[in-house]
Tab-separated table of C-alpha atoms in Angstrom:
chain	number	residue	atom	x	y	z
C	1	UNK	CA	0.000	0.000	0.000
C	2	UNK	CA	1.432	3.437	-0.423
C	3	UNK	CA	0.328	4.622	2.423
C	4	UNK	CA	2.441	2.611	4.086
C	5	UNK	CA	5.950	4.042	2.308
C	6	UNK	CA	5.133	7.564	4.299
C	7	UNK	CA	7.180	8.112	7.681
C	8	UNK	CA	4.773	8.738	10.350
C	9	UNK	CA	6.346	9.861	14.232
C	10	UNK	CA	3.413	8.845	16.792
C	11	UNK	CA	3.795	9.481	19.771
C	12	UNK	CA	1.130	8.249	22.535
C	13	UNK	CA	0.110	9.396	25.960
C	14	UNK	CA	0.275	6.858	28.587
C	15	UNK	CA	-2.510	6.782	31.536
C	16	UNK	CA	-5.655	5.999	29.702
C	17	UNK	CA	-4.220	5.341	26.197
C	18	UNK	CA	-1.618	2.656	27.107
C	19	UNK	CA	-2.275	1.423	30.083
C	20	UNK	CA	-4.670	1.565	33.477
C	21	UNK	CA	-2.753	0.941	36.876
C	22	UNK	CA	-5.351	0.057	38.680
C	23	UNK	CA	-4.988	3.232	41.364
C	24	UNK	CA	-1.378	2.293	41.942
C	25	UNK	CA	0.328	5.921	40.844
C	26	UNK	CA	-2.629	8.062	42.239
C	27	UNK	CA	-1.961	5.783	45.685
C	28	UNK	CA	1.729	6.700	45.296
C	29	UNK	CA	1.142	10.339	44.755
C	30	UNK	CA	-0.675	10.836	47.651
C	31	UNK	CA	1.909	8.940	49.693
C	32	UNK	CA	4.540	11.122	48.517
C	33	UNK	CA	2.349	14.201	48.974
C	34	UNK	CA	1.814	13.120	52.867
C	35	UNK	CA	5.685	12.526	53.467
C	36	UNK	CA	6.884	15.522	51.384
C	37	UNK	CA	4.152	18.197	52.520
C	38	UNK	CA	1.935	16.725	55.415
C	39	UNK	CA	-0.821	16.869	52.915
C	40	UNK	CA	-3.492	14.395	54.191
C	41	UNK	CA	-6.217	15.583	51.617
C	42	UNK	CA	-8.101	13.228	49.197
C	43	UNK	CA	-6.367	13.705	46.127
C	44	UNK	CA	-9.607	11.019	44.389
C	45	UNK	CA	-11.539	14.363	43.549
C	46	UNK	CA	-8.960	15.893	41.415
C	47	UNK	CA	-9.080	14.705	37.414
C	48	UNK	CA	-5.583	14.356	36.568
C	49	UNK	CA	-6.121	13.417	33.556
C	50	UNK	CA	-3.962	15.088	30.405
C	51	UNK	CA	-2.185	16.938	33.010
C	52	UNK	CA	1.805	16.762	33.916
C	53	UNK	CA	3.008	15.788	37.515
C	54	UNK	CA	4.182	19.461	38.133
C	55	UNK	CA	0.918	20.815	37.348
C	56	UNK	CA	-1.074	18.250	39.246
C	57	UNK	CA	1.219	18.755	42.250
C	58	UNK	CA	0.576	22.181	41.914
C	59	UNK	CA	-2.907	22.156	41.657
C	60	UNK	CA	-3.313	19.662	44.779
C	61	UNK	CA	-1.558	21.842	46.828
C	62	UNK	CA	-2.697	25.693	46.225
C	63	UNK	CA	-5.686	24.273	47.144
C	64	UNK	CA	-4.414	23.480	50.270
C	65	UNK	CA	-3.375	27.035	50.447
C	66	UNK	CA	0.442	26.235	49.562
C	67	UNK	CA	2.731	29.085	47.376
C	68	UNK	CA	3.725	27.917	44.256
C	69	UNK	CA	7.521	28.363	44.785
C	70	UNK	CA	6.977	26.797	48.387
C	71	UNK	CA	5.982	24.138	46.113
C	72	UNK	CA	8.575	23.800	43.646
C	73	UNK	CA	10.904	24.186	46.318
C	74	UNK	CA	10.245	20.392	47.164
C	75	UNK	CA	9.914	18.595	43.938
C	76	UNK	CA	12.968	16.979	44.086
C	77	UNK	CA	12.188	15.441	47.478
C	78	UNK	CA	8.825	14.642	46.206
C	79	UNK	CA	9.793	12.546	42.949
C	80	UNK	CA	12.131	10.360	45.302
C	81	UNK	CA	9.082	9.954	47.375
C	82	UNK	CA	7.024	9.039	44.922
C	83	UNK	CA	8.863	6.874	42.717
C	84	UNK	CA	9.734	4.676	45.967
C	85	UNK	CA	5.949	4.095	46.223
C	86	UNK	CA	5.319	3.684	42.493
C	87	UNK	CA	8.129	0.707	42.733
C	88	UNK	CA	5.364	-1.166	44.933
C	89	UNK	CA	2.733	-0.104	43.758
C	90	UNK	CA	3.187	-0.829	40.163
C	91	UNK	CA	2.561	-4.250	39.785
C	92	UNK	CA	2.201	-6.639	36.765
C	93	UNK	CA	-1.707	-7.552	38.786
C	94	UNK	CA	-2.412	-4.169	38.784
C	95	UNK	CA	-0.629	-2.149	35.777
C	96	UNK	CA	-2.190	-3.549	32.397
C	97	UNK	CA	-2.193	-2.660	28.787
C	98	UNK	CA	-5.590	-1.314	27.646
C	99	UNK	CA	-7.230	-3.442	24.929
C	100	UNK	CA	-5.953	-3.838	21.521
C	101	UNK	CA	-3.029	-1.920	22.453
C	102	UNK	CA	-0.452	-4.841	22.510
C	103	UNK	CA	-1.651	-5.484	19.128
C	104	UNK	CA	-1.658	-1.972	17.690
C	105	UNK	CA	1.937	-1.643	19.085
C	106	UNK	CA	3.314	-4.744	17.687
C	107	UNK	CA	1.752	-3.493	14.100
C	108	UNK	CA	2.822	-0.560	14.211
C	109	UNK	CA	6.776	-1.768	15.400
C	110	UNK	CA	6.458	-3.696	11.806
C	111	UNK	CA	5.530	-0.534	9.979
C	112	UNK	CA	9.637	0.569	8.852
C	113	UNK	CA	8.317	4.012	8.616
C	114	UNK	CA	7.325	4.380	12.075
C	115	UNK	CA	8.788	5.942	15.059
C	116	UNK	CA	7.127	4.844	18.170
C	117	UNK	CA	7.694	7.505	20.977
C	118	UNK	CA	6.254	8.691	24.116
C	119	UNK	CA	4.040	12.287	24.817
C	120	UNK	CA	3.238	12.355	28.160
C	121	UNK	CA	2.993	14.060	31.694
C	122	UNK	CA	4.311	11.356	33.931
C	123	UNK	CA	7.971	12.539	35.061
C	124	UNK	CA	10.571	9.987	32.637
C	125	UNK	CA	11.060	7.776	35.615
C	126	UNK	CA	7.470	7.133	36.385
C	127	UNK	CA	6.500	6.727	32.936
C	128	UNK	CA	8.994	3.920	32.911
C	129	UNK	CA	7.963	2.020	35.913
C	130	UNK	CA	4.517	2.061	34.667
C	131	UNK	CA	5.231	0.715	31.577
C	132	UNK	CA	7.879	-1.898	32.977
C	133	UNK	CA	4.994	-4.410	34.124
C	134	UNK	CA	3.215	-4.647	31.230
C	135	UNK	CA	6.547	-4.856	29.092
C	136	UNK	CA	5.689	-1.903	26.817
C	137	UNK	CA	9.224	-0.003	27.463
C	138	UNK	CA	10.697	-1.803	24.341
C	139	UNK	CA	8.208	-0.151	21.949
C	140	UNK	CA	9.474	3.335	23.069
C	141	UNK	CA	12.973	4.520	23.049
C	142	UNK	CA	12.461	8.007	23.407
C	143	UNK	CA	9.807	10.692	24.630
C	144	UNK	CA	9.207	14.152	26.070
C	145	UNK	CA	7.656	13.758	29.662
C	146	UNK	CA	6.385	16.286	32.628
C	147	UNK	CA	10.103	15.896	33.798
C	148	UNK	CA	11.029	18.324	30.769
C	149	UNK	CA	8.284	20.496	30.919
C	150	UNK	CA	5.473	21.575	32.984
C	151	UNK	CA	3.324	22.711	30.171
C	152	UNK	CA	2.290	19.956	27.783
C	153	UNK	CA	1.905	22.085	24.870
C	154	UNK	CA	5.913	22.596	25.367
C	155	UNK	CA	6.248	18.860	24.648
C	156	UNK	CA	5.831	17.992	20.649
C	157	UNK	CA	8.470	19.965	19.745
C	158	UNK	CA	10.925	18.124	22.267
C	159	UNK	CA	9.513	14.826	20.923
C	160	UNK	CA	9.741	15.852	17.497
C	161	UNK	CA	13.182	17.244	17.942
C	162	UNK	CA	14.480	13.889	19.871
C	163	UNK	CA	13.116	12.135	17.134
C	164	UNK	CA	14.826	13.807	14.297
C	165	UNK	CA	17.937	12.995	16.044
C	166	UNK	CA	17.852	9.379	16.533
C	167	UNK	CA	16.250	8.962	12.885
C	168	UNK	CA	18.119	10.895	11.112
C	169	UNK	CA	15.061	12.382	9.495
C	170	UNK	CA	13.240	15.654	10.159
C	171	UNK	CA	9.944	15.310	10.999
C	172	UNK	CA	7.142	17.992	10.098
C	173	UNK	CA	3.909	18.324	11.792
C	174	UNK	CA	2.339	16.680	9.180
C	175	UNK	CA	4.500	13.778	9.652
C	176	UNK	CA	3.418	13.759	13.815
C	177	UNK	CA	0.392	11.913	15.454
C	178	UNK	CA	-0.917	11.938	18.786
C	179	UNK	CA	-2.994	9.839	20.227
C	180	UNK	CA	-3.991	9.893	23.576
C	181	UNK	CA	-7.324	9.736	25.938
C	182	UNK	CA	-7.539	13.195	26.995
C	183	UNK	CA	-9.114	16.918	25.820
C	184	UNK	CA	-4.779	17.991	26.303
C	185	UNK	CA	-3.449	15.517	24.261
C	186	UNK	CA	-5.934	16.867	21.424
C	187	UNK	CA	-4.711	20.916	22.010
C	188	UNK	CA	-1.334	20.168	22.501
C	189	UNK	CA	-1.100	18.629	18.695
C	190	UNK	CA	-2.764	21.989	17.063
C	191	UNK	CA	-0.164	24.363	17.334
C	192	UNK	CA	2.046	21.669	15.109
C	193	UNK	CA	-0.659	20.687	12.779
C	194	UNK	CA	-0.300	17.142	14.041
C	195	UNK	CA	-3.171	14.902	13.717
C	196	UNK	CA	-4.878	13.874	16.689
C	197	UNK	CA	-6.291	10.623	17.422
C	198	UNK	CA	-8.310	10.355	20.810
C	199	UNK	CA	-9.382	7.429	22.173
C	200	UNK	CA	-12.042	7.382	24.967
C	201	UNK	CA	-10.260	4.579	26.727
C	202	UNK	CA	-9.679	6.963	30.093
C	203	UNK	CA	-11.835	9.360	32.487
C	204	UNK	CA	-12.961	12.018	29.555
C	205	UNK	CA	-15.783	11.057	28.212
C	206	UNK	CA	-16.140	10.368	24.176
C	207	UNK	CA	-18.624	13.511	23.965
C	208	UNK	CA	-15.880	15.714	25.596
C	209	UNK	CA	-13.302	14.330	23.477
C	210	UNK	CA	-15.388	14.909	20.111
C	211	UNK	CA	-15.681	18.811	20.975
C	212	UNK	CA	-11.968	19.326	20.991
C	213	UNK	CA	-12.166	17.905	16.973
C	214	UNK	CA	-9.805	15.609	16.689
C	215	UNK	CA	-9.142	14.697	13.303
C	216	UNK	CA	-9.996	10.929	14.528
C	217	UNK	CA	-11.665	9.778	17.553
C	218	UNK	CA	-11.726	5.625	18.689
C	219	UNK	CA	-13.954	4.246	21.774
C	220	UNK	CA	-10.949	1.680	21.968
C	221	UNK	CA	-7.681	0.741	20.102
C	222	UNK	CA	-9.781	-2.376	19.491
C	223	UNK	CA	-10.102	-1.589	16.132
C	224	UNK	CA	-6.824	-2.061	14.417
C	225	UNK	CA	-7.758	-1.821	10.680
C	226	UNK	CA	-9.045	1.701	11.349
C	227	UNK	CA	-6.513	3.065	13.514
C	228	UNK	CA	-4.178	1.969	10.788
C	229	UNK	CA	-5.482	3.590	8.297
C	230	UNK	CA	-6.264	6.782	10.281
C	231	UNK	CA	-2.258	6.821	11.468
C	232	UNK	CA	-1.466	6.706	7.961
C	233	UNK	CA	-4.107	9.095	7.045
């Protein structure tokens, strides 16, 4: 097919596209958030979803009437915290692929004009433990995370730009897709004229996802054939 012959750089969100842990990182987080900042509120009403660790700690935590440098000013202390408790937490019976992932992944690692990466908000190291028990890692050897920047919109250009390096090949916005479960993964593609897949695999539901206009939107990556052909436009 001739499709096929075009290079195509997708990069894909984790929480809610790839996988569901089962509570394990939100349990983690609010661990860390206890030991770091004597925070003993119930971080379950807060939506994380689309959202990078910085801004989720930060949003947590003014509402608890902390500054936002007073914040900041404990990060470091708080990833060590919470990527001790996402080490237990993340476990292969908790932490599982979503459906028709393994399959899209494996298709798409076959595709020689694909470059797999990651676009997400997890901090690198958390990103990684979460995909460790369901053995996705492999698929992705590069990605921009919440560890690089706290806005997410900031992160398709340091995807695009790590990918041009390893490839070899400079990759255009119409060469990018995103696909993730989220109304930020959506926005954060415009600005590059990437096209956006969402899937309503997450917390947003598919109405909310079909106002942002994403140039493709999936209940599932059940359906391989179509998300296929909507990768390769």
């Amino acid at each position: 097919m001739l499709a096929r012959t075009l290079r195509r750089l997708v990069l894909f969100d984790i929480d809610g596209t790839l996988i569901t842990d089962g509570g394990a990182a939100r349990m983690a987080f609010a661990e860390a958030l206890r030991t770091v900042y004597g925070h003993e509120g119930d971080v379950r009403r807060y939506d994380f979803s689309g959202l990078t660790d910085p801004q989720i700690t930060i949003m947590v935590l003014r509402d608890a009437g902390w500054s936002k440098s007073e914040i900041e000013k404990r990060f470091d202390d708080l990833w060590r915290a919470y990527l001790d408790g996402l080490i237990r937490s993340s476990t292969s019976d908790r932490v599982r692929a979503l459906a028709g992932i393994p399959e899209l992944l494996a298709a798409l690692s076959r595709e020689r004009g694909v470059t797999l990466g990651l676009l997400t908000g997890n901090i690198e190291p958390g990103a990684r433990l979460k995909l460790a028990a369901p053995e996705l890692n492999h698929y992705f050897p590069f990605g921009a995370f919440g560890s690089d920047s706290a806005n997410r919109e900031d992160l398709p250009p340091i995807a695009i730009e790590r990918a041009s390096q390893i490839e070899g090949h400079r990759f255009r916005g119409a060469d990018v897709v995103i696909i993730g479960d989220s109304i930020y993964d959506i926005r954060c593609g415009v600005p590059y004229e990437a096209t956006t897949i969402a899937i309503a695999s997450g917390k947003t539901p598919a109405e909310k996802l079909r106002a942002e206009n994403p140039h493709y939107l999936f209940d599932s990556a059940e359906n391989l054939g179509a998300l296929l052909d909507a990768i390769f436009g």
